[in-house]
Short mmCIF file of C-alpha atoms in Angstrom, two decimals:
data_model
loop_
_atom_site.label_atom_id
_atom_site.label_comp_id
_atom_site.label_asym_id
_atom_site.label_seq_id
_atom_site.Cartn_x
_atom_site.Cartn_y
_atom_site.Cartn_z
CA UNK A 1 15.26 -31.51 -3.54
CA UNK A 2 12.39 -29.66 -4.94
CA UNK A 3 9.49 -31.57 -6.61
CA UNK A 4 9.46 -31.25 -10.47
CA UNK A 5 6.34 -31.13 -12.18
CA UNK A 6 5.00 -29.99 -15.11
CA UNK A 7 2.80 -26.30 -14.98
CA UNK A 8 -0.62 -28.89 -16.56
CA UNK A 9 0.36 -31.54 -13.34
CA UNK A 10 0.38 -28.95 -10.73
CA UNK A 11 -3.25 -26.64 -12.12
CA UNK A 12 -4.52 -30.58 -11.94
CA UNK A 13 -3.59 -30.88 -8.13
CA UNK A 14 -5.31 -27.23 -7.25
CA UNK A 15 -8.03 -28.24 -9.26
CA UNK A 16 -8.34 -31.36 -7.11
CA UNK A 17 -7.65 -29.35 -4.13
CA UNK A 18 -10.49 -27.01 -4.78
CA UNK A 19 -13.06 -30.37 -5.68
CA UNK A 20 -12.45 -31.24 -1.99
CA UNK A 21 -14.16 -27.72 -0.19
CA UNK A 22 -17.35 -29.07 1.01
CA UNK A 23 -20.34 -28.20 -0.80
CA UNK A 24 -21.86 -26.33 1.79
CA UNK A 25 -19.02 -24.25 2.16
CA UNK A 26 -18.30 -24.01 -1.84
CA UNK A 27 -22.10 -22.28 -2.11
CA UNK A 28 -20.49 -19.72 0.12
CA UNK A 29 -17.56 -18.63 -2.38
CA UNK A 30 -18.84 -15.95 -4.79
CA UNK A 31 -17.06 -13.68 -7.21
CA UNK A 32 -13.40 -15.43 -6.01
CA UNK A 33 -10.96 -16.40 -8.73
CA UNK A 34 -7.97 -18.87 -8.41
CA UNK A 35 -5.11 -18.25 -10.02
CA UNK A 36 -2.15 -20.01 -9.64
CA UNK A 37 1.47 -17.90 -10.49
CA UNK A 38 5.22 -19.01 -10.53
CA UNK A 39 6.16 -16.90 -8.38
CA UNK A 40 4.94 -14.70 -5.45
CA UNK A 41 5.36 -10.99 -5.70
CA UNK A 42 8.35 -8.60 -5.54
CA UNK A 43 7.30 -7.27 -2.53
CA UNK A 44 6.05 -10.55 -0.69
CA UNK A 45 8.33 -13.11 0.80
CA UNK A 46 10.13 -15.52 -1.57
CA UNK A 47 9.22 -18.44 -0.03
CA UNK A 48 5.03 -17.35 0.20
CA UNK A 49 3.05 -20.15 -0.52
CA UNK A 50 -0.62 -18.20 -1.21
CA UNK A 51 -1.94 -14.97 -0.87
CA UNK A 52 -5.54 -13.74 -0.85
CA UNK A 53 -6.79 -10.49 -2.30
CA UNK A 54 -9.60 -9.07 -1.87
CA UNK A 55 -12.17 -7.77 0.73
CA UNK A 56 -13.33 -10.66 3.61
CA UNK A 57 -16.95 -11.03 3.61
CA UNK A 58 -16.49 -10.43 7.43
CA UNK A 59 -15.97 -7.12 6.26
CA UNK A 60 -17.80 -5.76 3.35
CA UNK A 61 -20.92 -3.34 4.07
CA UNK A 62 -23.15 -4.92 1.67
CA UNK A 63 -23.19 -2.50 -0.92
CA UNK A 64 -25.21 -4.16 -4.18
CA UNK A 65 -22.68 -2.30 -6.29
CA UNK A 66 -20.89 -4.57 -8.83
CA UNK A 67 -17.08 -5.59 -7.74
CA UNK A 68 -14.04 -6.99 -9.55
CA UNK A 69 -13.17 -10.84 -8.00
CA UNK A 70 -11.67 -11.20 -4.77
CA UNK A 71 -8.60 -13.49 -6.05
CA UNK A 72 -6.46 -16.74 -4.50
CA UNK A 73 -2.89 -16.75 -5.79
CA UNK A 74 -1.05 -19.69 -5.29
CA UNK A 75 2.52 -19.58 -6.16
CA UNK A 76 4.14 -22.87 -8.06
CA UNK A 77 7.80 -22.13 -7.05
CA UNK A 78 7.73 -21.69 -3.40
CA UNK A 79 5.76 -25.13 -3.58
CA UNK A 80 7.51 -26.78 -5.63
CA UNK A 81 10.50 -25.53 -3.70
CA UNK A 82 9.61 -26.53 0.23
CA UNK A 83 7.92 -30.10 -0.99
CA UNK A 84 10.08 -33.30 -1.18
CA UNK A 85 7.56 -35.37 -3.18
CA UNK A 86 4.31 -35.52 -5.64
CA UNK A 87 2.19 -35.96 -1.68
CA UNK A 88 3.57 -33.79 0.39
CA UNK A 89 2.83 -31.30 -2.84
CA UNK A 90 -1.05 -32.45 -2.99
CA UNK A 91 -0.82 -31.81 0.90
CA UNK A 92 0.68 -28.40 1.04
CA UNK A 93 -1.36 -27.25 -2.13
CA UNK A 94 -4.74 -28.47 0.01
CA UNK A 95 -3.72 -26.32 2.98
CA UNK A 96 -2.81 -23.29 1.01
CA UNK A 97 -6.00 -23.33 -0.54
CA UNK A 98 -7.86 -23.82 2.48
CA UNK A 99 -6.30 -21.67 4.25
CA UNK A 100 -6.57 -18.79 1.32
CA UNK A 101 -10.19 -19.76 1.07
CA UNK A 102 -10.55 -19.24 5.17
CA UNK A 103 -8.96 -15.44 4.35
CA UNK A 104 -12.54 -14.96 2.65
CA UNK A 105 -14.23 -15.97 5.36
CA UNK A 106 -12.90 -13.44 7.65
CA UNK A 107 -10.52 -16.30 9.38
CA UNK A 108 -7.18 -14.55 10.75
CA UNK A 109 -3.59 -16.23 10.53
CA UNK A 110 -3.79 -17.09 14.55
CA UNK A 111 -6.64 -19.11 14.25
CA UNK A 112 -6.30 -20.77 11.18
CA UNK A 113 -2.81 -21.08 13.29
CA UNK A 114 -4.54 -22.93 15.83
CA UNK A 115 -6.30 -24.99 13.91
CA UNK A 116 -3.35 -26.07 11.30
CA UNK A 117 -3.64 -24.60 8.23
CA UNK A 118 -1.07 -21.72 8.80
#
């Protein structure tokens, strides 16, 4: 049975999510927005929980030119969906965003894999 929760409840939980990145990794994050959507989109998997876009700082040359926000999606349905209570939500939400946050970082699916948040 899929957790209900109101659209205010759930932005409270990522917001709570995102309060728990360490400090020292928070001062790392620049230009990122998190948004959170219903649902993913029509050409991702139904049941995708998050999705980063943008360009991993692994990966960009440096360039001082101005850039648009990488962003975090983080899609209510499929989480409401695969979560049986109000904790397992809070848990699953944490992960995603860790795990979304990691994608900025340069961290791959395999090792974030390896180390549980995949």
């Amino acid at each position: 049975m899929p957790v209900e929760m109101s659209p205010e409840e759930f932005d409270a939980i990522v917001d709570a999510a995102l309060d728990e990145i360490p400090d020292e990794i928070a001062r790392l994050v620049h230009n990122v927005v998190v948004l959170v959507e219903d649902e993913p989109p029509a050409d991702e998997p139904d049941d995708l929980l998050g999705l980063y876009d943008g360009v991993a700082l692994t990966e960009r040359d440096g360039g001082l030119l101005p850039q648009l926000p990488d962003r975090i999606f983080l899609f209510r349905g499929p989480l409401l969906d695969m979560c049986a209570d109000a904790a397992e939500l809070t848990e699953e939400i944490r992960i995603t965003v860790v795990h979304e946050v990691a994608h900025h970082f340069g961290i791959d699916d395999d090792r974030l894999h390896d180390l549980g948040y995949a």
